[in-house]
């Protein structure tokens, strides 16, 4: 068994694995690409809509939250598919719950963007 890597080597390895995961999600997950494209459009608007650092971080953070939850959902789906492709109630439940988590994150982001944009234009 190889000894565990620690310190800088561990940080460098972990960063590489994270980049590999982002690349995989970008190339193989349509929903991730769609949400990333939406974030690319919205993030410059955050500078304009956000009235100060707290509002700016709420806008940016809500976009990053959606991407994070989508990555977790994709990981759950990959693990479930690795176990087996035949229908199983628990596999379906895990995938549905992961999908629901993405929906909740999208609703939270939509509310954040909607309320702060409303305040900017009508408040």
PDB file of C-alpha atoms in Angstrom, residues 23-111:
ATOM      1  CA  UNK A  23     -13.383  18.695 -17.317  1.00  0.00           C
ATOM      2  CA  UNK A  24     -15.362  15.474 -17.174  1.00  0.00           C
ATOM      3  CA  UNK A  25     -18.517  17.308 -16.098  1.00  0.00           C
ATOM      4  CA  UNK A  26     -18.062  19.866 -18.868  1.00  0.00           C
ATOM      5  CA  UNK A  27     -17.581  17.222 -21.554  1.00  0.00           C
ATOM      6  CA  UNK A  28     -20.189  14.698 -20.402  1.00  0.00           C
ATOM      7  CA  UNK A  29     -22.897  16.515 -18.443  1.00  0.00           C
ATOM      8  CA  UNK A  30     -25.296  18.623 -20.503  1.00  0.00           C
ATOM      9  CA  UNK A  31     -26.981  20.165 -17.457  1.00  0.00           C
ATOM     10  CA  UNK A  32     -23.600  21.288 -16.093  1.00  0.00           C
ATOM     11  CA  UNK A  33     -22.755  22.974 -19.404  1.00  0.00           C
ATOM     12  CA  UNK A  34     -26.138  24.705 -19.486  1.00  0.00           C
ATOM     13  CA  UNK A  35     -25.816  25.973 -15.921  1.00  0.00           C
ATOM     14  CA  UNK A  36     -22.221  27.044 -16.536  1.00  0.00           C
ATOM     15  CA  UNK A  37     -23.324  29.008 -19.622  1.00  0.00           C
ATOM     16  CA  UNK A  38     -26.016  30.703 -17.531  1.00  0.00           C
ATOM     17  CA  UNK A  39     -23.417  31.606 -14.896  1.00  0.00           C
ATOM     18  CA  UNK A  40     -21.089  33.030 -17.542  1.00  0.00           C
ATOM     19  CA  UNK A  41     -23.928  35.328 -18.632  1.00  0.00           C
ATOM     20  CA  UNK A  42     -25.075  36.213 -15.105  1.00  0.00           C
ATOM     21  CA  UNK A  43     -21.753  36.801 -13.360  1.00  0.00           C
ATOM     22  CA  UNK A  44     -20.916  40.039 -15.197  1.00  0.00           C
ATOM     23  CA  UNK A  45     -24.446  41.239 -14.374  1.00  0.00           C
ATOM     24  CA  UNK A  46     -23.719  40.645 -10.685  1.00  0.00           C
ATOM     25  CA  UNK A  47     -21.358  43.643 -10.724  1.00  0.00           C
ATOM     26  CA  UNK A  48     -24.170  45.813 -12.038  1.00  0.00           C
ATOM     27  CA  UNK A  49     -27.096  44.450  -9.991  1.00  0.00           C
ATOM     28  CA  UNK A  50     -25.276  43.988  -6.694  1.00  0.00           C
ATOM     29  CA  UNK A  51     -25.259  47.142  -4.557  1.00  0.00           C
ATOM     30  CA  UNK A  52     -22.208  46.337  -2.470  1.00  0.00           C
ATOM     31  CA  UNK A  53     -20.161  43.317  -1.548  1.00  0.00           C
ATOM     32  CA  UNK A  54     -22.905  41.436   0.327  1.00  0.00           C
ATOM     33  CA  UNK A  55     -25.319  41.537  -2.595  1.00  0.00           C
ATOM     34  CA  UNK A  56     -22.521  40.711  -5.020  1.00  0.00           C
ATOM     35  CA  UNK A  57     -21.493  37.613  -3.059  1.00  0.00           C
ATOM     36  CA  UNK A  58     -25.135  36.506  -2.812  1.00  0.00           C
ATOM     37  CA  UNK A  59     -25.467  36.692  -6.596  1.00  0.00           C
ATOM     38  CA  UNK A  60     -22.140  35.005  -7.332  1.00  0.00           C
ATOM     39  CA  UNK A  61     -22.577  32.486  -4.523  1.00  0.00           C
ATOM     40  CA  UNK A  62     -25.992  31.412  -5.760  1.00  0.00           C
ATOM     41  CA  UNK A  63     -24.499  30.661  -9.203  1.00  0.00           C
ATOM     42  CA  UNK A  64     -21.639  28.697  -7.663  1.00  0.00           C
ATOM     43  CA  UNK A  65     -24.096  26.825  -5.438  1.00  0.00           C
ATOM     44  CA  UNK A  66     -26.034  25.616  -8.491  1.00  0.00           C
ATOM     45  CA  UNK A  67     -22.819  24.386 -10.143  1.00  0.00           C
ATOM     46  CA  UNK A  68     -21.716  22.674  -6.911  1.00  0.00           C
ATOM     47  CA  UNK A  69     -25.006  20.851  -6.436  1.00  0.00           C
ATOM     48  CA  UNK A  70     -25.016  19.824 -10.109  1.00  0.00           C
ATOM     49  CA  UNK A  71     -21.537  18.317  -9.690  1.00  0.00           C
ATOM     50  CA  UNK A  72     -22.705  16.383  -6.608  1.00  0.00           C
ATOM     51  CA  UNK A  73     -25.799  15.193  -8.475  1.00  0.00           C
ATOM     52  CA  UNK A  74     -23.643  14.016 -11.382  1.00  0.00           C
ATOM     53  CA  UNK A  75     -21.378  12.162  -8.953  1.00  0.00           C
ATOM     54  CA  UNK A  76     -24.394  10.421  -7.385  1.00  0.00           C
ATOM     55  CA  UNK A  77     -25.669   9.417 -10.824  1.00  0.00           C
ATOM     56  CA  UNK A  78     -22.242   8.053 -11.802  1.00  0.00           C
ATOM     57  CA  UNK A  79     -21.978   5.941  -8.658  1.00  0.00           C
ATOM     58  CA  UNK A  80     -25.509   4.600  -9.061  1.00  0.00           C
ATOM     59  CA  UNK A  81     -24.836   3.729 -12.709  1.00  0.00           C
ATOM     60  CA  UNK A  82     -21.541   2.054 -11.721  1.00  0.00           C
ATOM     61  CA  UNK A  83     -23.393  -0.219  -9.318  1.00  0.00           C
ATOM     62  CA  UNK A  84     -25.834  -1.357 -11.984  1.00  0.00           C
ATOM     63  CA  UNK A  85     -28.060  -0.136 -14.783  1.00  0.00           C
ATOM     64  CA  UNK A  86     -31.057  -2.305 -13.885  1.00  0.00           C
ATOM     65  CA  UNK A  87     -33.991  -0.528 -12.261  1.00  0.00           C
ATOM     66  CA  UNK A  88     -33.918  -0.475  -8.483  1.00  0.00           C
ATOM     67  CA  UNK A  89     -36.145   1.630  -6.254  1.00  0.00           C
ATOM     68  CA  UNK A  90     -33.243   2.928  -4.138  1.00  0.00           C
ATOM     69  CA  UNK A  91     -31.170   3.811  -7.215  1.00  0.00           C
ATOM     70  CA  UNK A  92     -34.074   5.762  -8.640  1.00  0.00           C
ATOM     71  CA  UNK A  93     -34.648   7.446  -5.303  1.00  0.00           C
ATOM     72  CA  UNK A  94     -30.993   8.525  -5.056  1.00  0.00           C
ATOM     73  CA  UNK A  95     -31.082   9.995  -8.562  1.00  0.00           C
ATOM     74  CA  UNK A  96     -34.398  11.748  -7.941  1.00  0.00           C
ATOM     75  CA  UNK A  97     -33.190  13.248  -4.667  1.00  0.00           C
ATOM     76  CA  UNK A  98     -30.025  14.490  -6.371  1.00  0.00           C
ATOM     77  CA  UNK A  99     -32.150  16.065  -9.072  1.00  0.00           C
ATOM     78  CA  UNK A 100     -34.386  17.657  -6.438  1.00  0.00           C
ATOM     79  CA  UNK A 101     -31.305  19.160  -4.775  1.00  0.00           C
ATOM     80  CA  UNK A 102     -30.383  20.822  -8.068  1.00  0.00           C
ATOM     81  CA  UNK A 103     -33.929  22.143  -8.406  1.00  0.00           C
ATOM     82  CA  UNK A 104     -33.828  23.622  -4.889  1.00  0.00           C
ATOM     83  CA  UNK A 105     -30.483  25.300  -5.657  1.00  0.00           C
ATOM     84  CA  UNK A 106     -31.923  26.715  -8.896  1.00  0.00           C
ATOM     85  CA  UNK A 107     -34.965  28.058  -7.040  1.00  0.00           C
ATOM     86  CA  UNK A 108     -32.718  29.663  -4.416  1.00  0.00           C
ATOM     87  CA  UNK A 109     -30.587  31.251  -7.153  1.00  0.00           C
ATOM     88  CA  UNK A 110     -33.673  32.426  -9.030  1.00  0.00           C
ATOM     89  CA  UNK A 111     -35.125  34.014  -5.900  1.00  0.00           C
TER      90      UNK A 111
END
